[in-house]
CSV table of C-alpha atoms and ligand atoms in Angstrom, one decimal:
chain,number,residue,atom,x,y,z
A,1,MET,CA,97.1,51.9,16.1
A,2,PHE,CA,95.3,54.7,14.2
A,3,ASN,CA,96.0,58.4,14.6
A,4,MET,CA,94.5,61.5,13.1
A,5,LYS,CA,97.0,64.1,11.8
A,6,ASN,CA,95.6,67.4,11.0
A,7,ILE,CA,93.3,66.8,8.1
A,8,LYS,CA,93.7,69.3,5.3
A,9,ASN,CA,90.7,71.5,4.7
A,10,ASN,CA,89.5,70.1,1.5
A,11,ILE,CA,86.7,68.0,0.1
A,12,GLU,CA,87.8,64.9,1.9
A,13,SER,CA,88.0,66.5,5.3
A,14,ASP,CA,84.4,68.0,4.8
A,15,GLU,CA,83.3,64.6,4.0
A,16,ILE,CA,84.9,63.1,7.0
A,17,MET,CA,83.2,65.8,9.0
A,18,TRP,CA,79.9,64.9,7.6
A,19,SER,CA,80.4,61.2,8.3
A,20,SER,CA,81.3,62.0,12.0
A,21,ILE,CA,78.2,64.2,12.3
A,22,LYS,CA,76.1,61.5,10.8
A,23,LEU,CA,77.3,59.2,13.6
A,24,GLN,CA,76.2,61.7,16.1
A,25,LEU,CA,72.9,62.3,14.5
A,26,LYS,CA,72.3,58.6,14.6
A,27,ASP,CA,72.9,58.6,18.3
A,28,ILE,CA,70.7,61.6,18.9
A,29,TYR,CA,67.6,60.5,16.8
A,30,GLY,CA,67.9,56.8,16.7
A,31,ASP,CA,68.2,54.4,13.9
A,32,ALA,CA,64.7,54.5,12.6
A,33,GLU,CA,64.4,58.3,12.4
A,34,TYR,CA,67.9,58.5,11.0
A,35,SER,CA,67.1,56.0,8.1
A,36,ASN,CA,63.8,57.6,7.3
A,37,TRP,CA,65.2,61.1,6.9
A,38,LEU,CA,68.7,61.8,7.5
A,39,LYS,CA,70.2,59.0,5.5
A,40,LEU,CA,68.6,60.5,2.4
A,41,LEU,CA,70.6,63.6,2.8
A,42,THR,CA,73.6,63.8,0.5
A,43,PHE,CA,76.4,66.0,1.3
A,44,ASN,CA,77.6,68.1,-1.7
A,45,LYS,CA,80.1,70.7,-0.6
A,46,VAL,CA,80.9,73.6,1.6
A,47,GLU,CA,80.8,76.8,-0.4
A,48,LYS,CA,81.2,80.2,0.9
A,49,GLU,CA,80.9,78.9,4.5
A,50,ILE,CA,77.5,77.4,3.7
A,51,ILE,CA,77.0,73.6,3.7
A,52,ILE,CA,75.2,72.4,0.8
A,53,PHE,CA,73.2,69.2,0.7
A,54,TYR,CA,70.9,67.4,-1.6
A,55,ALA,CA,67.7,65.5,-0.9
A,56,PRO,CA,65.5,63.6,-3.2
A,57,THR,CA,62.4,65.8,-3.1
A,58,LYS,CA,61.4,69.3,-2.2
A,59,PHE,CA,59.3,68.0,0.6
A,60,MET,CA,62.2,66.3,2.1
A,61,CYS,CA,64.4,69.3,1.7
A,62,ASP,CA,61.9,71.3,3.7
A,63,TRP,CA,61.3,68.7,6.2
A,64,ILE,CA,65.0,68.0,6.9
A,65,LEU,CA,65.8,71.6,7.0
A,66,SER,CA,63.1,72.4,9.5
A,67,HIS,CA,63.5,69.5,11.7
A,68,TYR,CA,67.2,68.8,11.7
A,69,GLY,CA,68.8,72.0,10.1
A,70,LYS,CA,69.6,73.7,13.4
A,71,LYS,CA,71.1,70.5,14.9
A,72,ILE,CA,73.2,69.8,11.9
A,73,LEU,CA,74.5,73.3,11.8
A,74,SER,CA,75.4,73.5,15.5
A,75,LEU,CA,77.2,70.1,15.4
A,76,TRP,CA,79.2,71.2,12.4
A,77,ARG,CA,80.0,74.6,14.0
A,78,GLU,CA,81.4,72.9,17.0
A,79,LYS,CA,84.1,71.7,14.8
A,80,SER,CA,84.3,74.5,12.3
A,81,ILE,CA,83.2,77.8,13.7
A,82,SER,CA,83.3,79.6,10.4
A,83,ILE,CA,80.2,77.8,9.0
A,84,LYS,CA,77.3,80.1,8.7
A,85,ASP,CA,74.4,78.2,7.4
A,86,ILE,CA,73.2,75.1,5.7
A,87,SER,CA,71.2,74.7,2.6
A,88,VAL,CA,69.3,71.7,1.0
A,89,PHE,CA,68.7,71.5,-2.7
A,90,VAL,CA,66.6,69.0,-4.6
A,91,TYR,CA,68.9,66.5,-6.2
A,92,ASN,CA,69.7,67.3,-9.8
A,93,ASP,CA,66.4,69.1,-10.7
A,94,LYS,CA,66.9,72.5,-12.0
A,95,LYS,CA,63.3,73.5,-12.0
A,96,THR,CA,62.7,72.5,-8.5
A,97,ASN,CA,65.8,74.3,-7.4
A,98,LYS,CA,64.4,77.4,-8.8
A,99,GLU,CA,61.1,77.0,-6.8
A,100,GLN,CA,63.1,76.2,-3.8
A,101,ASP,CA,65.2,79.4,-4.2
A,102,GLU,CA,62.0,81.3,-3.7
A,103,ASN,CA,61.7,79.7,-0.3
A,104,TYR,CA,65.3,80.3,0.6
A,105,LYS,CA,65.7,83.7,-0.8
A,106,SER,CA,68.6,84.4,1.6
A,107,PHE,CA,70.7,81.9,-0.3
A,108,ASN,CA,69.8,83.3,-3.7
A,109,LYS,CA,72.8,85.5,-4.0
A,110,THR,CA,75.4,83.4,-2.4
A,111,ILE,CA,74.7,79.9,-3.8
A,112,PRO,CA,74.5,79.3,-7.5
A,113,ASN,CA,72.1,76.6,-8.6
A,114,PRO,CA,73.9,73.3,-9.4
A,115,LYS,CA,73.9,73.5,-13.1
A,116,THR,CA,73.6,70.1,-14.3
A,117,ASP,CA,74.7,70.8,-17.8
A,118,ASP,CA,77.8,72.5,-16.8
A,119,PHE,CA,80.9,70.5,-17.7
A,120,GLU,CA,82.5,70.8,-14.3
A,121,ASN,CA,79.3,70.4,-12.3
A,122,ASN,CA,78.8,67.1,-13.9
A,123,LEU,CA,82.3,65.8,-13.0
A,124,ASP,CA,83.8,64.8,-9.7
A,125,PRO,CA,87.1,66.6,-9.2
A,126,ARG,CA,88.5,63.6,-7.2
A,127,PHE,CA,88.0,61.2,-10.2
A,128,THR,CA,91.3,61.7,-12.0
A,129,PHE,CA,93.8,59.2,-13.5
A,130,LYS,CA,96.3,60.2,-10.9
A,131,ASP,CA,93.9,59.0,-8.1
A,132,PHE,CA,93.0,55.8,-9.7
A,133,VAL,CA,94.9,52.8,-8.4
A,134,VAL,CA,95.8,50.3,-11.1
A,135,GLY,CA,96.0,46.6,-10.6
A,136,LYS,CA,95.4,43.4,-12.6
A,137,SER,CA,91.7,43.6,-12.4
A,138,ASN,CA,91.3,47.1,-14.0
A,139,GLU,CA,94.5,47.6,-16.1
A,140,LEU,CA,92.9,46.9,-19.4
A,141,ALA,CA,90.1,49.4,-18.7
A,142,PHE,CA,92.6,51.9,-17.3
A,143,SER,CA,94.9,51.9,-20.3
A,144,ALA,CA,92.1,52.0,-22.8
A,145,CYS,CA,90.7,55.1,-21.0
A,146,GLU,CA,94.2,56.7,-20.9
A,147,ARG,CA,94.4,56.0,-24.7
A,148,VAL,CA,91.1,57.8,-25.3
A,149,ALA,CA,92.2,60.7,-23.3
A,150,ASN,CA,95.7,61.1,-24.5
A,151,SER,CA,95.6,60.3,-28.2
A,152,LYS,CA,94.1,61.8,-31.3
A,153,ASP,CA,93.9,58.5,-33.1
A,154,VAL,CA,92.0,55.9,-31.1
A,155,PRO,CA,91.9,52.6,-32.8
A,156,PHE,CA,88.6,51.6,-31.2
A,157,ASN,CA,85.1,53.1,-31.1
A,158,PRO,CA,83.2,52.8,-28.8
A,159,LEU,CA,85.1,52.0,-25.7
A,160,PHE,CA,82.7,49.9,-23.7
A,161,LEU,CA,83.5,49.5,-20.0
A,162,TYR,CA,81.7,47.1,-17.9
A,163,GLY,CA,81.8,45.8,-14.4
A,164,GLY,CA,80.0,45.5,-11.1
A,165,VAL,CA,79.1,48.6,-9.0
A,166,GLY,CA,81.7,50.6,-7.2
A,167,LEU,CA,84.6,49.3,-9.3
A,168,GLY,CA,85.6,52.5,-10.9
A,169,LYS,CA,83.7,53.0,-14.2
A,170,THR,CA,82.4,56.4,-13.4
A,171,HIS,CA,85.8,57.3,-11.9
A,172,LEU,CA,87.6,56.5,-15.2
A,173,MET,CA,85.1,58.2,-17.5
A,174,HIS,CA,85.4,61.5,-15.4
A,175,ALA,CA,89.2,61.0,-15.7
A,176,ILE,CA,89.0,61.0,-19.4
A,177,ALA,CA,87.1,64.2,-19.4
A,178,TRP,CA,89.4,66.0,-17.1
A,179,GLN,CA,92.5,64.9,-19.0
A,180,LYS,CA,91.1,65.5,-22.4
A,181,LYS,CA,90.0,69.0,-21.3
A,182,LYS,CA,93.4,69.7,-19.9
A,183,LEU,CA,95.1,68.8,-23.2
A,184,ASN,CA,92.6,70.6,-25.3
A,185,PRO,CA,90.2,73.0,-23.6
A,186,LYS,CA,88.2,73.4,-26.8
A,187,PHE,CA,87.5,69.8,-27.2
A,188,GLU,CA,83.7,69.3,-26.7
A,189,ILE,CA,82.9,66.6,-24.2
A,190,LEU,CA,79.5,65.4,-23.0
A,191,TYR,CA,79.4,63.2,-20.1
A,192,LEU,CA,76.1,62.0,-18.7
A,193,SER,CA,74.3,59.1,-17.2
A,194,ALA,CA,71.9,57.1,-19.4
A,195,GLU,CA,69.2,58.2,-17.0
A,196,LYS,CA,70.0,61.8,-17.6
A,197,PHE,CA,70.1,61.1,-21.3
A,198,MET,CA,66.6,59.6,-21.1
A,199,TYR,CA,65.3,62.5,-18.9
A,200,GLU,CA,66.6,65.1,-21.4
A,201,PHE,CA,65.2,63.3,-24.3
A,202,ILE,CA,61.8,63.0,-22.9
A,203,LYS,CA,61.9,66.6,-21.9
A,204,ALA,CA,62.8,67.6,-25.5
A,205,ILE,CA,59.8,65.6,-26.8
A,206,ARG,CA,57.5,67.2,-24.3
A,207,VAL,CA,58.5,70.7,-25.3
A,208,LYS,CA,58.8,69.7,-29.0
A,209,ASN,CA,62.4,70.5,-29.3
A,210,THR,CA,63.9,67.2,-30.4
A,211,VAL,CA,65.9,68.9,-33.3
A,212,ALA,CA,67.9,70.9,-30.7
A,213,PHE,CA,68.3,67.8,-28.6
A,214,LYS,CA,69.7,65.9,-31.6
A,215,ASP,CA,72.0,68.7,-32.6
A,216,GLN,CA,73.4,68.9,-29.2
A,217,TYR,CA,74.2,65.3,-28.7
A,218,ARG,CA,75.4,64.6,-32.3
A,219,SER,CA,77.8,67.5,-32.5
A,220,VAL,CA,80.2,66.8,-29.7
A,221,ASN,CA,83.7,65.4,-30.1
A,222,LEU,CA,83.4,62.9,-27.3
A,223,LEU,CA,80.2,61.5,-25.9
A,224,MET,CA,80.3,59.4,-22.7
A,225,ILE,CA,77.2,57.7,-21.4
A,226,ASP,CA,77.3,56.1,-18.0
A,227,ASP,CA,75.2,53.2,-16.9
A,228,VAL,CA,73.6,52.4,-20.2
A,229,GLN,CA,71.8,49.4,-18.7
A,230,PHE,CA,69.3,52.0,-17.4
A,231,ILE,CA,67.7,52.5,-20.8
A,232,ILE,CA,67.0,48.8,-21.4
A,233,GLY,CA,63.3,48.4,-22.0
A,234,LYS,CA,62.9,52.2,-22.6
A,235,GLU,CA,62.2,51.8,-26.2
A,236,SER,CA,62.1,55.4,-27.6
A,237,THR,CA,65.2,56.3,-25.6
A,238,GLN,CA,67.0,53.2,-26.9
A,239,GLU,CA,66.0,54.2,-30.4
A,240,GLU,CA,67.3,57.7,-30.0
A,241,PHE,CA,70.5,56.5,-28.4
A,242,PHE,CA,71.0,54.2,-31.4
A,243,HIS,CA,70.7,57.0,-33.9
A,244,THR,CA,72.9,59.3,-31.8
A,245,PHE,CA,75.4,56.5,-31.7
A,246,ASN,CA,75.3,56.0,-35.5
A,247,ALA,CA,75.5,59.8,-36.3
A,248,LEU,CA,78.7,60.1,-34.1
A,249,THR,CA,80.2,56.9,-35.6
A,250,ASP,CA,79.7,58.4,-39.0
A,251,LYS,CA,81.6,61.5,-38.1
A,252,ASN,CA,84.3,59.5,-36.5
A,253,ARG,CA,83.7,61.0,-33.0
A,254,GLN,CA,84.7,59.0,-30.0
A,255,MET,CA,82.2,57.3,-27.6
A,256,VAL,CA,82.8,55.8,-24.2
A,257,ILE,CA,80.0,53.8,-22.8
A,258,SER,CA,79.7,52.0,-19.4
A,259,ALA,CA,77.3,49.4,-18.1
A,260,ASP,CA,77.1,46.8,-15.3
A,261,LYS,CA,77.3,43.9,-17.8
A,262,SER,CA,78.9,43.2,-21.1
A,263,PRO,CA,76.9,43.9,-24.3
A,264,SER,CA,76.2,40.2,-24.8
A,265,ASP,CA,74.9,39.9,-21.2
A,266,LEU,CA,72.7,42.9,-21.3
A,267,GLU,CA,69.3,41.1,-21.3
A,268,GLY,CA,66.6,42.9,-23.2
A,269,LEU,CA,68.8,45.2,-25.2
A,270,GLU,CA,67.9,45.6,-28.8
A,271,GLU,CA,69.9,43.4,-31.0
A,272,ARG,CA,71.3,46.0,-33.4
A,273,LEU,CA,72.3,48.3,-30.4
A,274,ARG,CA,74.0,45.4,-28.7
A,275,SER,CA,76.1,44.6,-31.8
A,276,ARG,CA,77.1,48.3,-32.1
A,277,LEU,CA,78.0,48.6,-28.5
A,278,GLY,CA,80.3,45.5,-28.8
A,279,SER,CA,81.9,46.7,-32.0
A,280,GLY,CA,84.8,48.6,-30.5
A,281,LEU,CA,86.8,47.6,-27.5
A,282,VAL,CA,85.0,45.9,-24.7
A,283,ALA,CA,87.0,46.3,-21.5
A,284,ASP,CA,85.9,44.7,-18.2
A,285,ILE,CA,86.8,45.6,-14.7
A,286,HIS,CA,87.0,42.6,-12.5
A,287,PRO,CA,86.3,42.5,-8.9
A,288,THR,CA,89.3,43.8,-6.9
A,289,THR,CA,92.0,41.5,-5.7
A,290,TYR,CA,93.5,41.5,-2.2
A,291,GLU,CA,96.7,43.3,-3.5
A,292,LEU,CA,94.6,46.0,-5.2
A,293,ARG,CA,92.5,46.6,-2.1
A,294,LEU,CA,95.8,47.0,-0.1
A,295,SER,CA,97.1,49.6,-2.6
A,296,ILE,CA,93.8,51.4,-2.6
A,297,ILE,CA,93.6,51.7,1.0
A,298,GLU,CA,97.2,52.9,1.2
A,299,ALA,CA,96.5,55.5,-1.4
A,300,LYS,CA,93.4,56.7,0.3
A,301,ILE,CA,94.8,56.9,3.8
A,302,LYS,CA,97.7,59.0,2.3
A,303,LYS,CA,95.1,61.3,0.8
A,304,TYR,CA,92.9,61.6,3.9
A,305,ASN,CA,96.2,62.1,5.9
A,306,ILE,CA,95.4,59.5,8.5
A,307,ASP,CA,97.6,56.9,10.1
A,308,LEU,CA,96.3,53.3,10.1
A,309,SER,CA,98.2,50.4,11.5
A,310,LYS,CA,99.1,47.5,9.3
A,311,ASP,CA,96.8,45.1,11.0
A,312,ILE,CA,93.8,47.3,10.4
A,313,ILE,CA,94.8,47.8,6.7
A,314,GLU,CA,95.2,44.2,6.2
A,315,PHE,CA,92.0,43.4,8.0
A,316,LEU,CA,90.0,45.7,5.8
A,317,ALA,CA,91.5,44.4,2.6
A,318,HIS,CA,90.6,41.0,3.7
A,319,LYS,CA,87.1,41.7,4.9
A,320,ILE,CA,85.7,44.4,2.7
A,321,THR,CA,85.8,42.7,-0.6
A,322,THR,CA,82.6,43.9,-2.3
A,323,ASN,CA,83.8,47.0,-4.0
A,324,VAL,CA,85.9,50.1,-3.7
A,325,ARG,CA,83.0,52.3,-2.7
A,326,GLU,CA,82.4,50.3,0.5
A,327,LEU,CA,86.1,50.2,1.2
A,328,GLU,CA,86.1,54.0,1.1
A,329,GLY,CA,83.0,54.1,3.2
A,330,ALA,CA,84.8,52.0,5.8
A,331,LEU,CA,87.8,54.3,5.8
A,332,THR,CA,85.8,57.5,6.1
A,333,ARG,CA,83.9,56.0,9.0
A,334,LEU,CA,87.1,55.1,10.9
A,335,ALA,CA,88.5,58.5,10.3
A,336,ALA,CA,85.2,60.2,11.4
A,337,HIS,CA,85.3,58.1,14.6
A,338,VAL,CA,88.8,59.4,15.4
A,339,THR,CA,87.9,63.0,14.8
A,340,LEU,CA,84.8,62.5,17.0
A,341,VAL,CA,86.4,60.9,20.0
A,342,GLY,CA,89.9,62.2,19.3
A,343,ARG,CA,91.4,58.9,20.2
A,344,THR,CA,93.3,56.1,18.5
A,345,VAL,CA,91.5,53.0,17.2
A,346,ASN,CA,92.7,49.5,17.5
A,347,LEU,CA,91.6,46.5,15.6
A,348,GLU,CA,88.9,45.5,18.0
A,349,ILE,CA,87.3,49.0,17.9
A,350,ALA,CA,87.6,49.0,14.1
A,351,GLU,CA,85.8,45.7,13.8
A,352,ASP,CA,83.1,47.1,16.1
A,353,LEU,CA,82.7,50.3,14.1
A,354,LEU,CA,82.4,48.5,10.8
A,355,GLN,CA,80.1,45.6,11.9
A,356,ASP,CA,77.4,46.3,9.4
A,357,LEU,CA,79.8,46.7,6.5
A,358,LEU,CA,81.5,43.6,7.4
A,359,ARG,CA,78.3,41.7,7.6
A,360,ALA,CA,77.2,43.0,4.2
A,361,SER,CA,80.4,41.8,2.7
A,362,ASP,CA,80.0,38.4,4.3
A,363,ARG,CA,76.4,37.9,3.3
A,364,ARG,CA,76.7,38.1,-0.4
A,365,THR,CA,76.1,34.5,-1.8
A,366,THR,CA,78.1,33.3,-4.6
A,367,ILE,CA,77.2,30.7,-7.3
A,368,ASP,CA,80.1,28.6,-6.1
A,369,GLN,CA,78.7,28.5,-2.6
A,370,ILE,CA,75.3,27.5,-3.9
A,371,GLN,CA,76.7,24.7,-6.0
A,372,LYS,CA,78.7,23.4,-3.1
A,373,LYS,CA,75.8,23.4,-0.7
A,374,VAL,CA,73.4,21.9,-3.2
A,375,ALA,CA,75.9,19.2,-4.2
A,376,GLU,CA,76.4,18.3,-0.4
A,377,HIS,CA,72.7,18.3,0.3
A,378,PHE,CA,71.9,15.9,-2.6
A,379,ASN,CA,75.0,14.0,-2.2
A,380,VAL,CA,76.3,14.6,-5.8
A,381,LYS,CA,79.8,15.7,-6.7
A,382,MET,CA,80.7,19.3,-7.0
A,383,SER,CA,82.0,18.5,-10.5
A,384,ASP,CA,78.6,17.3,-11.6
A,385,MET,CA,77.4,20.9,-11.4
A,386,HIS,CA,79.4,21.6,-14.4
A,387,SER,CA,79.3,18.3,-16.1
A,388,ALA,CA,77.4,17.3,-19.2
A,389,ARG,CA,75.7,14.3,-17.4
A,390,ARG,CA,72.0,14.3,-17.8
A,391,SER,CA,70.8,11.5,-15.5
A,392,ARG,CA,68.1,12.8,-13.3
A,393,THR,CA,69.9,12.2,-10.0
A,394,ILE,CA,72.4,14.7,-11.2
A,395,ALA,CA,70.4,17.0,-13.5
A,396,ARG,CA,67.8,17.7,-10.8
A,397,PRO,CA,70.2,19.1,-8.2
A,398,ARG,CA,71.9,21.0,-11.0
A,399,GLN,CA,68.5,22.6,-11.9
A,400,ILE,CA,67.9,23.5,-8.3
A,401,ALA,CA,71.2,25.2,-8.0
A,402,MET,CA,70.5,27.3,-11.1
A,403,PHE,CA,67.2,28.2,-9.6
A,404,LEU,CA,68.8,29.3,-6.4
A,405,ALA,CA,71.5,31.1,-8.3
A,406,LYS,CA,68.8,33.2,-10.0
A,407,ASN,CA,67.0,33.9,-6.7
A,408,LEU,CA,70.0,34.5,-4.4
A,409,THR,CA,72.4,36.3,-6.6
A,410,THR,CA,72.4,39.2,-8.9
A,411,ARG,CA,73.9,37.3,-11.8
A,412,SER,CA,72.3,37.4,-15.2
A,413,LEU,CA,71.0,34.2,-16.9
A,414,PRO,CA,73.9,34.0,-19.3
A,415,GLU,CA,76.4,34.4,-16.4
A,416,ILE,CA,74.6,31.6,-14.5
A,417,GLY,CA,74.7,29.4,-17.6
A,418,ARG,CA,78.5,29.9,-17.9
A,419,LYS,CA,79.0,29.0,-14.3
A,420,PHE,CA,77.3,25.6,-14.9
A,421,GLY,CA,79.7,24.2,-17.4
A,422,GLY,CA,79.1,26.8,-20.1
A,423,ARG,CA,75.4,26.1,-20.6
A,424,ASP,CA,73.2,28.4,-22.7
A,425,HIS,CA,70.9,30.9,-20.9
A,426,THR,CA,67.9,29.1,-22.3
A,427,THR,CA,69.0,26.0,-20.3
A,428,VAL,CA,68.9,28.1,-17.2
A,429,ILE,CA,65.4,29.5,-18.1
A,430,HIS,CA,64.2,25.9,-18.6
A,431,ALA,CA,65.7,24.8,-15.2
A,432,ILE,CA,64.1,27.6,-13.3
A,433,LYS,CA,60.7,26.9,-14.9
A,434,LYS,CA,61.0,23.2,-14.1
A,435,VAL,CA,61.9,23.7,-10.5
A,436,LYS,CA,59.0,26.2,-10.1
A,437,GLU,CA,56.7,23.6,-11.5
A,438,LEU,CA,58.0,20.7,-9.4
A,439,VAL,CA,57.7,22.7,-6.2
A,440,LYS,CA,54.0,23.1,-6.6
A,441,ASN,CA,53.3,19.4,-6.1
A,442,ASP,CA,56.4,18.2,-4.3
A,443,SER,CA,56.4,19.4,-0.7
A,444,SER,CA,59.7,17.7,0.2
A,445,LEU,CA,61.4,19.4,-2.7
A,446,SER,CA,60.0,22.8,-1.5
A,447,GLU,CA,61.3,22.0,1.9
A,448,ASP,CA,64.7,21.2,0.5
A,449,ILE,CA,64.8,24.6,-1.2
A,450,GLU,CA,63.8,26.4,1.9
A,451,ILE,CA,66.5,24.7,3.9
A,452,LEU,CA,69.1,25.4,1.3
A,453,THR,CA,68.0,29.1,1.0
A,454,ARG,CA,68.1,29.6,4.7
A,455,SER,CA,71.5,28.1,5.2
A,456,LEU,CA,72.9,30.0,2.3
A,457,GLN,CA,71.7,33.2,3.6
A,458,SER,CA,72.6,32.8,7.2
B,501,ADP,P1,81.2,52.5,-10.6
B,501,ADP,O1,80.9,53.7,-11.6
B,501,ADP,O2,81.9,51.4,-11.3
B,501,ADP,O3,80.0,52.0,-9.9
B,501,ADP,P2,82.8,54.4,-9.2
B,501,ADP,O4,83.6,55.0,-10.4
B,501,ADP,O5,81.7,55.3,-8.8
B,501,ADP,O6,82.2,53.0,-9.4
B,501,ADP,O7,83.7,54.1,-8.0
B,501,ADP,C1,83.3,54.0,-6.6
B,501,ADP,C2,84.2,54.7,-5.8
B,501,ADP,O8,85.4,53.9,-5.6
B,501,ADP,C3,84.7,56.1,-6.2
B,501,ADP,O9,84.8,56.9,-5.1
B,501,ADP,C4,86.0,55.8,-6.9
B,501,ADP,O10,86.9,56.9,-6.8
B,501,ADP,C5,86.5,54.7,-6.0
B,501,ADP,N1,87.3,53.8,-6.8
B,501,ADP,C6,87.1,52.7,-7.6
B,501,ADP,N2,88.0,52.1,-8.2
B,501,ADP,C7,89.2,52.8,-7.7
B,501,ADP,C8,90.6,52.6,-8.0
B,501,ADP,N3,91.0,51.6,-8.7
B,501,ADP,N4,91.4,53.5,-7.4
B,501,ADP,C9,90.9,54.4,-6.6
B,501,ADP,N5,89.7,54.7,-6.3
B,501,ADP,C10,88.8,53.8,-6.9
B,502,MG,MG1,79.0,54.6,-11.9
């Protein structure tokens, strides 16, 4: 059984509040309207009794505010009477915020613009080392980050963190910044996403101020760039990043970089940059294990101050395996439901509430599943998917499995190659091309592929 104790009035409780209001809004306006508009609203914080949201564009801010503002406010006030107003800002865009302030003059005095350059505004206060749960899958990354934060003499540069979404890369980078700043408030730290780096760089070019840009980025003590895969294919940004990187290395300044793949798997990255990125410590964060998920859930429910029965905890750890972000989403939703209806939740209700999340977790197809299905379908052995045998009866199904792996998963070509007995990514490219060619003239093959795809996705 699942009980709500009094939730502390903090960020988490505001977030839980927002989750519960979202459920109500969905009920009131229906799924379609909800997905079109309200889903795009991001809760930021409650400040001076005003609820602050972000939305992607100015138009949306206006629209959401005029169509749903009153409703959101009244729902919120039902639970927290002190709330006075709501405000919607354009996400991360200073200039538009200014324009927007013209429209919402009343907020001018009370709400500061979210300053994106500000150290603290860039960092999530919840992302600290203390709140990071360590397990086998992330212990290397965790201790490397602690080392960067705590010691003056770091034996590796850069620290390159990689792993799938929602596994804690951003959390760890913010934790480094908080810790370092605590130990030495004068230490100059710059943390930003690669996307922001690009945006700032392009802006500098536009206003012909690249000298200042270079000075700013090349003078810090610690530079952290998140999600560097974003600048792949953006040539001038990649070039600038490369030079920034070299300038900082020359001065012996520390860098921490994150990406969704290892340097060698980042397709399309310039070769010289790839080798630099891989020249320090490369630490990967693996998908979570069952044990880690259990510990994370336990840590979070303690923080949210909610009671959750053991069977629900175990159920969540078993079922929501994709990443920690989804696990958090599931927990806030359960908590929200309890605040909303003020009743306990049993396993059955929990399953019902989390249906969509559970389905998403189930739906993700793996390369192993593909290999197994294809092997069964063509009556070859699973081991032949990895073997070196080249006879056509075996090579063809293998190629088809590679083709499906590319289509049905988000794995990169080198990763797919590795899953097929350590083959090179060019072999995978060849296989995909071959299958595409064959399908054109072979209707029974294209039927096979369709059947396989459908059964893998169902
Ligand atoms: P990434 O940057 O790798 O996509 P994030 O760092 O944004 O992932 O993590 C997603 C969410 O999951 C965050 O709210 C973060 O606090 C949480 N999280 C991830 N890993 C852990 C962990 N090991 N312990 C506690 N919280 C975690
Ligand atoms: Mg991230």
